[in-house]
Amino acid sequence: MNSKSNVNRDKFVLTHEEQKSYDTLKHRSPEWANMFLHMLFSGRDKITARLMGSLYRENLVGSYQHSQIIPSHHLKHSPFKDSEVLCTRFPSQNLTILASITGKHAFNRIDVQGPFYWLKENVYIRVQHPNELLTAILTEDPSLKGPHCRQFEDDLENSATHMTLTLSYQALRHQQNSMSLLHYLEGQTDAYLTSEQSVVEGHPVHPGAKLRKGMTTEQTIAYASEYGNEINLQFVLVHHSLTRKQSLGNSYNAIVFQMFTGLKEAIIEQLPSSISLSDYDVMIIHPWQYSEVLTKAYSDELSTQHIIPISYSAPYFAGLSFRTLMPKFPDMSPHIKLSTNVHITGEIRTLSEQTTHNGPLMTEILQSIEMNDSWFKALNTKSVPEWAGIHFYNEADDAAIQEQRSEQLGTLYRENIYHYVTEKELPLIPSSLVVTSTQSEIPLLVELIQRYQHHQSQAERTSILDWFEHYATSLIDYVIPLLVKYGIALEAHLQNTIAIIDSDTGALSKMLIRDFEGLRIDEKQLNLSGYDTHHFHEKSRILTDSETTVFNKAFYSTIQNHLGELVACIAKYYQDTTLENDLWHIVRHHIHDLMTQFKTSHLDASRIQKIEALFFNPQIDYKCVTTMRLLDEAHAYTYVKVDNPLKK
């Protein structure tokens, strides 16, 4: 590919979203506003990188077939130096987009980084914004110009703006901090909360990684995890005629009062004598949801005292999942999942009726399995209980709005993870393992491996493989037997697990898996295993008769998303072309051993053979996050076939 040396740049212009954020920052902190402009193209490029990577991986508009990987020295007079370059053509437009490749990994994944360039008629033009790439996609295939492409365009603009916002904040906050991320976390009062707050770039491959539609810049800074601000929960009482609730081990209110010291007394003190607490249920509402939704859409219930605000101090902090909040250690109050009418990543993050209803029911089933199945008793991996859930429900509401109103007000109470952590352990969200500090190029995962290597006095490669094998085994030994024996596919991706690390050795000590909202269950298999599902919510999406759906959920979350990200991170850092294959061999070998054990058990042999064939098939389904956004498929997943690193 030859071209003239001519790199053009358009005039520097802020988008509408960027201008709003910049104007806010000018009044808040001129230094931050200047840093925002400085980081502008870094933020835009990180979203463009996710979009271009998914374009290739998903073969959207034939991009996989229309791509070439070319050494940069074969591109005469190009802006690329000393790297391989991904060149993706749009044939009908005689247009090519080019990017430096930072890694090539399993599942047809290519990681790229900016700056990006268009090449047309031998001229290189700097890509200014990810929406330029979206325009090329829609021009190449006009059939994608449906009702949702405009929304996706807005999403990319919003996401790029918030990526810049967080990058600029982190650059200012840590510009004097020379510590590695591991040492920084170890110096915090609450290492786990800080690990969640450290994942500032969001989803590693989703082009809507930093989407915050529905909030102003000030609200984003106040409530998003990366800014670390304290959030005061809003407690309300809701008349029991307007709630549906579920709890495990005790009545709903009794569990909530046990979780929050002094709450019951505070409520009794505030209630007029004419109102009986026994007629009401406690609900917690996100302060953004309280001001933006409750006070406007539930004004009738407020005026009639069917909903009563309660003054009670409970300082919490947002986790990586915007709607999941937690106290700061040593406060051991529960983690709480709340409804927020904010569009984040791929969907609006309200709380479905099935989530609050089924959480305690799934807890009961998983705890029973962990207590009674000898396989699970021996593991160092456990599920995190969801003790209680509640949502608003008004039978008198019109059917057209009933579900929407129910999902806008809901609370789910989850066990605080510090109940499982000793003084010599470091709890981390695995999403943070692939993160580096602002001043260091070493991912947290590699820091842990290096500590393990030092403690074990082993060779580097041996330490890498040993550390990873112990970690992968802890995850696989829980998720895969649960899938095979009971038909339960947990959504055990990086964000839904907790890695508890031995501080001395750097090795995994134990693992926790949380959040049952997105799991899938082969209802027939679970019933055959002795667990009833008739009491699950009538709208439960988690119950299915599709074995493929259940398998895909387990494989995507655990193998592709979770272990796949760790493998890619390790291989990229050590720049060893054989290391990634060796890491995948560990996963393949261990799953093979599990399947061999299953074959000698009393389990259905044909079912095991079918699942084994799926695991080791030469090609595997991969979820198409960008295609799904263009088609507006939040729940009906779209897949593409990609090469499977577990193939025999």
CSV table of C-alpha atoms in Angstrom, one decimal, residues 122-520:
chain,number,residue,atom,x,y,z
A,122,ASN,CA,-3.1,8.3,-1.0
A,123,VAL,CA,-3.8,11.0,1.6
A,124,TYR,CA,-3.8,10.3,5.4
A,125,ILE,CA,-6.3,12.2,7.4
A,126,ARG,CA,-6.5,12.1,11.2
A,127,VAL,CA,-9.7,10.6,12.6
A,128,GLN,CA,-11.2,13.2,14.8
A,129,HIS,CA,-14.0,11.3,16.5
A,130,PRO,CA,-15.5,7.8,16.7
A,131,ASN,CA,-18.6,9.0,15.0
A,132,GLU,CA,-16.6,9.4,11.8
A,133,LEU,CA,-16.2,5.6,11.8
A,134,LEU,CA,-19.8,5.1,12.5
A,135,THR,CA,-20.7,7.2,9.5
A,136,ALA,CA,-18.5,5.0,7.3
A,137,ILE,CA,-20.2,1.9,8.7
A,138,LEU,CA,-23.7,3.2,8.0
A,139,THR,CA,-22.6,4.4,4.5
A,140,GLU,CA,-21.2,1.0,3.7
A,141,ASP,CA,-24.5,-0.7,4.7
A,142,PRO,CA,-27.5,1.7,4.6
A,143,SER,CA,-29.7,-1.1,5.9
A,144,LEU,CA,-28.3,-0.4,9.3
A,145,LYS,CA,-29.7,3.1,9.3
A,146,GLY,CA,-32.6,2.1,11.4
A,147,PRO,CA,-34.2,4.0,14.3
A,148,HIS,CA,-31.4,3.1,16.6
A,149,CYS,CA,-28.3,4.4,14.7
A,150,ARG,CA,-29.0,8.0,15.7
A,151,GLN,CA,-29.1,6.9,19.3
A,152,PHE,CA,-25.9,5.0,18.9
A,153,GLU,CA,-24.3,8.1,17.4
A,154,ASP,CA,-25.3,10.0,20.5
A,155,ASP,CA,-24.0,7.2,22.7
A,156,LEU,CA,-20.6,7.4,21.1
A,157,GLU,CA,-20.4,11.1,21.6
A,158,ASN,CA,-21.5,10.8,25.2
A,159,SER,CA,-19.1,7.9,25.8
A,160,ALA,CA,-16.1,9.7,24.3
A,161,THR,CA,-16.9,12.8,26.4
A,162,HIS,CA,-17.0,10.9,29.7
A,163,MET,CA,-13.9,9.0,28.8
A,164,THR,CA,-12.1,12.3,28.4
A,165,LEU,CA,-13.6,13.6,31.6
A,166,THR,CA,-12.3,10.6,33.7
A,167,LEU,CA,-8.9,10.5,32.0
A,168,SER,CA,-8.4,14.2,32.7
A,169,TYR,CA,-9.5,13.8,36.3
A,170,GLN,CA,-7.1,10.8,36.9
A,171,ALA,CA,-4.2,12.7,35.3
A,172,LEU,CA,-4.7,15.6,37.7
A,173,ARG,CA,-5.4,13.5,40.8
A,174,HIS,CA,-2.4,11.2,40.4
A,175,GLN,CA,0.2,13.4,38.7
A,176,GLN,CA,2.2,13.5,41.9
A,177,ASN,CA,1.7,9.8,42.8
A,178,SER,CA,4.5,7.6,41.7
A,179,MET,CA,3.2,4.4,43.5
A,180,SER,CA,2.3,1.3,41.6
A,181,LEU,CA,-1.4,0.3,41.7
A,182,LEU,CA,-0.7,-2.6,44.0
A,183,HIS,CA,1.1,-0.5,46.6
A,184,TYR,CA,-1.5,2.2,46.3
A,185,LEU,CA,-4.4,-0.2,47.0
A,186,GLU,CA,-2.5,-1.7,49.9
A,187,GLY,CA,-2.3,1.7,51.5
A,188,GLN,CA,-6.0,2.3,51.4
A,189,THR,CA,-8.5,1.8,54.2
A,190,ASP,CA,-10.8,0.0,51.8
A,191,ALA,CA,-8.7,-1.7,49.1
A,192,TYR,CA,-11.7,-3.4,47.5
A,193,LEU,CA,-13.7,-0.1,47.0
A,194,THR,CA,-10.6,1.6,45.7
A,195,SER,CA,-10.0,-1.3,43.3
A,196,GLU,CA,-13.5,-0.7,41.9
A,197,GLN,CA,-12.9,3.0,41.7
A,198,SER,CA,-9.6,2.4,39.8
A,199,VAL,CA,-11.3,0.9,36.8
A,200,VAL,CA,-11.8,4.3,35.1
A,201,GLU,CA,-12.0,3.3,31.5
A,202,GLY,CA,-15.0,1.0,31.8
A,203,HIS,CA,-15.8,-2.0,29.7
A,204,PRO,CA,-12.6,-3.1,27.9
A,205,VAL,CA,-14.2,-3.8,24.4
A,206,HIS,CA,-17.7,-2.1,24.5
A,207,PRO,CA,-17.8,1.2,22.4
A,208,GLY,CA,-20.3,2.5,25.0
A,209,ALA,CA,-17.7,2.0,27.8
A,210,LYS,CA,-18.3,5.4,29.5
A,211,LEU,CA,-21.8,6.1,28.5
A,212,ARG,CA,-23.7,8.2,31.1
A,213,LYS,CA,-26.8,9.4,29.3
A,214,GLY,CA,-29.3,11.1,31.5
A,215,MET,CA,-26.9,12.8,33.8
A,216,THR,CA,-25.2,16.2,33.8
A,217,THR,CA,-21.5,16.5,34.2
A,218,GLU,CA,-21.9,17.6,37.8
A,219,GLN,CA,-24.1,14.6,38.5
A,220,THR,CA,-21.6,12.3,36.8
A,221,ILE,CA,-18.8,13.6,39.0
A,222,ALA,CA,-21.0,13.3,42.1
A,223,TYR,CA,-22.2,9.7,41.5
A,224,ALA,CA,-19.7,7.8,39.2
A,225,SER,CA,-17.3,5.5,41.0
A,226,GLU,CA,-14.1,6.9,39.5
A,227,TYR,CA,-14.5,10.3,41.2
A,228,GLY,CA,-14.8,8.7,44.7
A,229,ASN,CA,-17.4,10.9,46.1
A,230,GLU,CA,-19.6,10.0,49.1
A,231,ILE,CA,-23.2,9.3,48.3
A,232,ASN,CA,-25.9,9.6,50.9
A,233,LEU,CA,-28.6,7.0,50.3
A,234,GLN,CA,-32.2,8.1,50.4
A,235,PHE,CA,-34.4,5.9,52.6
A,236,VAL,CA,-38.2,5.8,52.2
A,237,LEU,CA,-41.1,3.9,53.5
A,238,VAL,CA,-43.5,2.4,51.0
A,239,HIS,CA,-47.0,1.2,52.0
A,240,HIS,CA,-47.0,-2.6,51.8
A,241,SER,CA,-50.0,-2.5,49.4
A,242,LEU,CA,-47.5,-1.0,46.9
A,243,THR,CA,-44.6,-3.4,47.2
A,244,ARG,CA,-43.5,-6.9,46.3
A,245,LYS,CA,-40.7,-8.3,48.3
A,246,GLN,CA,-38.6,-11.4,48.8
A,247,SER,CA,-36.2,-12.3,51.7
A,248,LEU,CA,-34.3,-15.2,53.0
A,249,GLY,CA,-34.2,-16.4,56.6
A,250,ASN,CA,-36.4,-13.7,58.1
A,251,SER,CA,-39.0,-11.1,57.2
A,252,TYR,CA,-38.0,-8.4,54.8
A,253,ASN,CA,-38.1,-5.5,57.2
A,254,ALA,CA,-36.4,-7.5,60.0
A,255,ILE,CA,-33.4,-8.2,57.7
A,256,VAL,CA,-33.1,-4.5,56.7
A,257,PHE,CA,-33.3,-3.3,60.3
A,258,GLN,CA,-30.6,-5.9,61.2
A,259,MET,CA,-28.4,-4.5,58.4
A,260,PHE,CA,-28.6,-0.9,59.4
A,261,THR,CA,-28.0,0.0,63.0
A,262,GLY,CA,-30.4,2.5,64.4
A,263,LEU,CA,-32.6,2.6,61.3
A,264,LYS,CA,-35.7,1.3,63.0
A,265,GLU,CA,-35.4,3.7,65.9
A,266,ALA,CA,-34.9,6.6,63.5
A,267,ILE,CA,-38.0,5.7,61.6
A,268,ILE,CA,-40.2,5.3,64.7
A,269,GLU,CA,-39.0,8.7,65.9
A,270,GLN,CA,-40.0,10.4,62.7
A,271,LEU,CA,-43.3,8.8,62.0
A,272,PRO,CA,-46.5,10.6,63.3
A,273,SER,CA,-48.5,8.6,65.8
A,274,SER,CA,-51.3,8.1,63.2
A,275,ILE,CA,-49.0,6.0,61.0
A,276,SER,CA,-48.0,2.4,61.9
A,277,LEU,CA,-44.6,1.1,60.8
A,278,SER,CA,-46.1,-2.3,60.4
A,279,ASP,CA,-48.0,-1.0,57.4
A,280,TYR,CA,-44.9,0.0,55.5
A,281,ASP,CA,-41.7,-1.5,54.0
A,282,VAL,CA,-38.3,0.1,53.9
A,283,MET,CA,-36.8,0.9,50.5
A,284,ILE,CA,-33.6,2.5,49.6
A,285,ILE,CA,-33.4,4.9,46.6
A,286,HIS,CA,-30.4,6.3,44.8
A,287,PRO,CA,-30.3,10.1,45.4
A,288,TRP,CA,-30.2,10.7,41.7
A,289,GLN,CA,-33.3,8.5,41.2
A,290,TYR,CA,-35.0,10.2,44.2
A,291,SER,CA,-34.6,13.8,42.8
A,292,GLU,CA,-35.0,13.0,39.1
A,293,VAL,CA,-37.6,10.2,39.1
A,294,LEU,CA,-39.4,9.7,42.5
A,295,THR,CA,-40.3,13.3,43.3
A,296,LYS,CA,-41.7,13.8,39.7
A,297,ALA,CA,-43.3,10.4,38.7
A,298,TYR,CA,-44.5,9.3,42.2
A,299,SER,CA,-45.9,12.6,43.4
A,300,ASP,CA,-49.3,11.2,44.1
A,301,GLU,CA,-47.9,8.5,46.3
A,302,LEU,CA,-45.8,11.1,48.2
A,303,SER,CA,-48.8,13.4,48.7
A,304,THR,CA,-50.9,10.6,50.1
A,305,GLN,CA,-48.1,9.3,52.3
A,306,HIS,CA,-48.0,6.0,50.5
A,307,ILE,CA,-44.4,6.8,50.1
A,308,ILE,CA,-42.7,8.6,53.1
A,309,PRO,CA,-39.1,9.9,52.9
A,310,ILE,CA,-37.0,9.1,56.0
A,311,SER,CA,-34.0,10.9,57.3
A,312,TYR,CA,-31.2,8.4,58.0
A,313,SER,CA,-27.5,8.8,57.5
A,314,ALA,CA,-25.9,6.1,55.4
A,315,PRO,CA,-22.8,7.3,53.5
A,316,TYR,CA,-22.1,4.9,50.6
A,317,PHE,CA,-19.8,4.9,47.5
A,318,ALA,CA,-20.5,3.8,44.0
A,319,GLY,CA,-18.8,0.7,42.7
A,320,LEU,CA,-17.7,0.1,39.1
A,321,SER,CA,-21.3,-0.9,38.4
A,322,PHE,CA,-22.9,2.6,38.7
A,323,ARG,CA,-26.1,1.4,40.5
A,324,THR,CA,-24.3,-0.9,43.0
A,325,LEU,CA,-23.2,1.0,46.1
A,326,MET,CA,-21.2,0.0,49.1
A,327,PRO,CA,-20.0,1.4,52.4
A,328,LYS,CA,-16.4,2.0,53.2
A,329,PHE,CA,-14.6,-0.5,55.3
A,330,PRO,CA,-14.7,-1.1,58.3
A,331,ASP,CA,-18.5,-0.4,57.9
A,332,MET,CA,-19.9,-3.9,57.2
A,333,SER,CA,-23.3,-2.8,56.0
A,334,PRO,CA,-24.6,-4.6,52.9
A,335,HIS,CA,-23.7,-3.8,49.3
A,336,ILE,CA,-26.9,-2.5,47.6
A,337,LYS,CA,-28.1,-2.7,44.0
A,338,LEU,CA,-30.5,0.1,43.1
A,339,SER,CA,-32.5,1.3,40.2
A,340,THR,CA,-31.2,4.3,38.2
A,341,ASN,CA,-32.8,5.6,35.0
A,342,VAL,CA,-29.5,6.2,33.4
A,343,HIS,CA,-28.3,4.8,30.2
A,344,ILE,CA,-24.9,3.0,30.9
A,345,THR,CA,-23.0,0.8,28.4
A,346,GLY,CA,-25.8,-0.9,26.5
A,347,GLU,CA,-29.0,-0.2,28.4
A,348,ILE,CA,-30.9,1.9,31.0
A,349,ARG,CA,-29.9,0.6,34.4
A,350,THR,CA,-33.3,0.3,36.2
A,351,LEU,CA,-33.9,-2.8,38.3
A,352,SER,CA,-36.1,-5.5,36.9
A,353,GLU,CA,-38.9,-7.1,39.0
A,354,GLN,CA,-37.2,-10.5,38.5
A,355,THR,CA,-33.9,-9.2,39.9
A,356,THR,CA,-35.3,-8.3,43.3
A,357,HIS,CA,-37.6,-11.3,43.5
A,358,ASN,CA,-35.2,-14.0,42.3
A,359,GLY,CA,-32.0,-12.9,44.1
A,360,PRO,CA,-32.9,-14.4,47.5
A,361,LEU,CA,-34.3,-17.5,45.7
A,362,MET,CA,-31.0,-18.0,43.8
A,363,THR,CA,-29.1,-17.5,47.0
A,364,GLU,CA,-31.1,-20.3,48.6
A,365,ILE,CA,-30.4,-22.7,45.8
A,366,LEU,CA,-26.6,-21.9,45.5
A,367,GLN,CA,-26.2,-22.1,49.3
A,368,SER,CA,-27.9,-25.5,49.3
A,369,ILE,CA,-25.6,-26.7,46.5
A,370,GLU,CA,-22.5,-25.4,48.3
A,371,MET,CA,-23.5,-27.1,51.5
A,372,ASN,CA,-24.8,-30.4,50.2
A,373,ASP,CA,-22.8,-31.2,47.1
A,374,SER,CA,-19.4,-32.6,48.2
A,375,TRP,CA,-17.7,-31.1,45.1
A,376,PHE,CA,-18.6,-27.5,46.0
A,377,LYS,CA,-17.9,-28.0,49.7
A,378,ALA,CA,-14.2,-28.5,48.9
A,379,LEU,CA,-13.8,-25.3,46.7
A,380,ASN,CA,-12.3,-22.0,47.7
A,381,THR,CA,-15.0,-20.3,45.6
A,382,LYS,CA,-18.4,-19.3,46.9
A,383,SER,CA,-21.4,-17.2,45.8
A,384,VAL,CA,-22.2,-13.9,47.5
A,385,PRO,CA,-25.7,-14.0,49.1
A,386,GLU,CA,-28.5,-11.7,48.1
A,387,TRP,CA,-30.6,-11.6,51.3
A,388,ALA,CA,-33.5,-9.5,50.4
A,389,GLY,CA,-35.1,-7.6,47.5
A,390,ILE,CA,-38.1,-5.3,47.0
A,391,HIS,CA,-39.7,-3.3,44.2
A,392,PHE,CA,-42.7,-1.0,43.8
A,393,TYR,CA,-45.8,-2.5,42.5
A,394,ASN,CA,-49.2,-0.9,42.1
A,395,GLU,CA,-52.0,-3.2,40.9
A,396,ALA,CA,-54.1,-0.2,39.9
A,397,ASP,CA,-51.5,1.1,37.4
A,398,ASP,CA,-52.4,0.8,33.8
A,399,ALA,CA,-50.7,-2.2,32.2
A,400,ALA,CA,-48.8,0.0,29.8
A,401,ILE,CA,-46.9,1.7,32.6
A,402,GLN,CA,-47.0,-0.8,35.5
A,403,GLU,CA,-43.8,-2.6,34.7
A,404,GLN,CA,-41.9,0.7,34.0
A,405,ARG,CA,-43.0,2.1,37.4
A,406,SER,CA,-42.1,-1.1,39.2
A,407,GLU,CA,-38.6,-1.1,37.7
A,408,GLN,CA,-37.9,2.5,38.6
A,409,LEU,CA,-38.1,1.8,42.3
A,410,GLY,CA,-36.3,-1.3,43.6
A,411,THR,CA,-33.6,-2.3,46.1
A,412,LEU,CA,-31.5,-5.5,46.4
A,413,TYR,CA,-29.4,-6.2,49.5
A,414,ARG,CA,-26.2,-8.2,49.0
A,415,GLU,CA,-23.7,-9.5,51.6
A,416,ASN,CA,-20.8,-7.2,52.3
A,417,ILE,CA,-17.7,-9.0,50.8
A,418,TYR,CA,-15.5,-8.1,53.8
A,419,HIS,CA,-17.3,-10.9,55.8
A,420,TYR,CA,-15.1,-13.2,53.7
A,421,VAL,CA,-11.8,-11.4,54.0
A,422,THR,CA,-9.1,-11.8,56.7
A,423,GLU,CA,-6.5,-9.1,57.7
A,424,LYS,CA,-3.8,-10.6,55.6
A,425,GLU,CA,-5.9,-10.7,52.4
A,426,LEU,CA,-6.5,-8.1,49.7
A,427,PRO,CA,-9.9,-8.2,48.0
A,428,LEU,CA,-10.0,-6.9,44.4
A,429,ILE,CA,-12.5,-6.7,41.6
A,430,PRO,CA,-10.9,-8.6,38.7
A,431,SER,CA,-11.6,-5.7,36.4
A,432,SER,CA,-8.8,-3.9,38.2
A,433,LEU,CA,-6.3,-6.6,37.4
A,434,VAL,CA,-5.8,-5.3,33.9
A,435,VAL,CA,-5.4,-1.7,35.1
A,436,THR,CA,-2.2,0.2,35.4
A,437,SER,CA,-1.6,3.2,37.6
A,438,THR,CA,-1.2,6.6,36.0
A,439,GLN,CA,2.6,6.6,36.5
A,440,SER,CA,3.2,2.9,35.9
A,441,GLU,CA,3.0,0.7,32.8
A,442,ILE,CA,2.7,-2.5,34.9
A,443,PRO,CA,-0.8,-3.9,35.2
A,444,LEU,CA,-2.0,-4.9,38.6
A,445,LEU,CA,-2.2,-8.5,37.5
A,446,VAL,CA,1.5,-8.5,36.6
A,447,GLU,CA,2.4,-6.9,39.9
A,448,LEU,CA,0.7,-9.8,41.7
A,449,ILE,CA,2.5,-12.4,39.5
A,450,GLN,CA,5.9,-10.6,40.2
A,451,ARG,CA,5.2,-10.8,44.0
A,452,TYR,CA,4.3,-14.5,43.6
A,453,GLN,CA,7.5,-15.1,41.6
A,454,HIS,CA,9.6,-13.4,44.3
A,455,HIS,CA,7.8,-15.4,47.1
A,456,GLN,CA,8.2,-18.7,45.3
A,457,SER,CA,11.7,-18.0,44.0
A,458,GLN,CA,10.7,-19.5,40.6
A,459,ALA,CA,11.6,-18.7,37.0
A,460,GLU,CA,9.4,-16.0,35.5
A,461,ARG,CA,7.5,-18.2,33.1
A,462,THR,CA,6.9,-20.9,35.7
A,463,SER,CA,5.5,-18.2,38.0
A,464,ILE,CA,3.2,-16.8,35.3
A,465,LEU,CA,1.7,-20.2,34.5
A,466,ASP,CA,1.4,-21.3,38.1
A,467,TRP,CA,-0.3,-18.1,39.2
A,468,PHE,CA,-2.7,-18.2,36.3
A,469,GLU,CA,-3.5,-22.0,36.7
A,470,HIS,CA,-4.5,-21.5,40.4
A,471,TYR,CA,-6.7,-18.5,39.5
A,472,ALA,CA,-8.3,-20.1,36.5
A,473,THR,CA,-8.9,-23.4,38.3
A,474,SER,CA,-10.8,-21.5,41.2
A,475,LEU,CA,-13.1,-19.9,38.6
A,476,ILE,CA,-13.6,-23.0,36.4
A,477,ASP,CA,-14.1,-25.5,39.2
A,478,TYR,CA,-17.2,-23.5,40.4
A,479,VAL,CA,-18.7,-22.3,37.1
A,480,ILE,CA,-18.4,-25.4,34.9
A,481,PRO,CA,-19.7,-28.0,37.4
A,482,LEU,CA,-22.6,-25.7,38.2
A,483,LEU,CA,-23.4,-25.5,34.5
A,484,VAL,CA,-23.0,-29.3,33.8
A,485,LYS,CA,-24.7,-30.7,36.9
A,486,TYR,CA,-27.4,-28.1,37.6
A,487,GLY,CA,-27.9,-26.1,34.4
A,488,ILE,CA,-26.9,-22.8,36.0
A,489,ALA,CA,-24.8,-20.4,34.0
A,490,LEU,CA,-23.4,-17.7,36.2
A,491,GLU,CA,-22.5,-14.4,34.7
A,492,ALA,CA,-19.0,-14.6,36.2
A,493,HIS,CA,-17.2,-11.9,34.2
A,494,LEU,CA,-14.6,-9.5,35.6
A,495,GLN,CA,-17.2,-7.2,37.2
A,496,ASN,CA,-19.2,-10.0,38.9
A,497,THR,CA,-16.4,-11.7,40.8
A,498,ILE,CA,-14.1,-10.8,43.7
A,499,ALA,CA,-10.6,-12.1,43.8
A,500,ILE,CA,-9.3,-12.3,47.3
A,501,ILE,CA,-5.5,-12.2,47.2
A,502,ASP,CA,-3.0,-13.5,49.8
A,503,SER,CA,-1.1,-10.2,50.5
A,504,ASP,CA,2.2,-12.0,51.3
A,505,THR,CA,2.4,-14.3,48.3
A,506,GLY,CA,0.3,-12.4,45.6
A,507,ALA,CA,-1.6,-15.6,44.8
A,508,LEU,CA,-5.4,-16.0,44.8
A,509,SER,CA,-6.6,-17.1,48.3
A,510,LYS,CA,-10.3,-17.4,47.5
A,511,MET,CA,-12.9,-16.2,45.0
A,512,LEU,CA,-16.4,-14.9,45.3
A,513,ILE,CA,-19.1,-14.7,42.6
A,514,ARG,CA,-21.9,-12.2,42.8
A,515,ASP,CA,-25.0,-10.8,41.0
A,516,PHE,CA,-27.6,-13.2,39.8
A,517,GLU,CA,-29.5,-10.8,37.5
A,518,GLY,CA,-27.9,-11.8,34.2
A,519,LEU,CA,-27.4,-15.5,34.8
A,520,ARG,CA,-29.3,-18.1,32.7
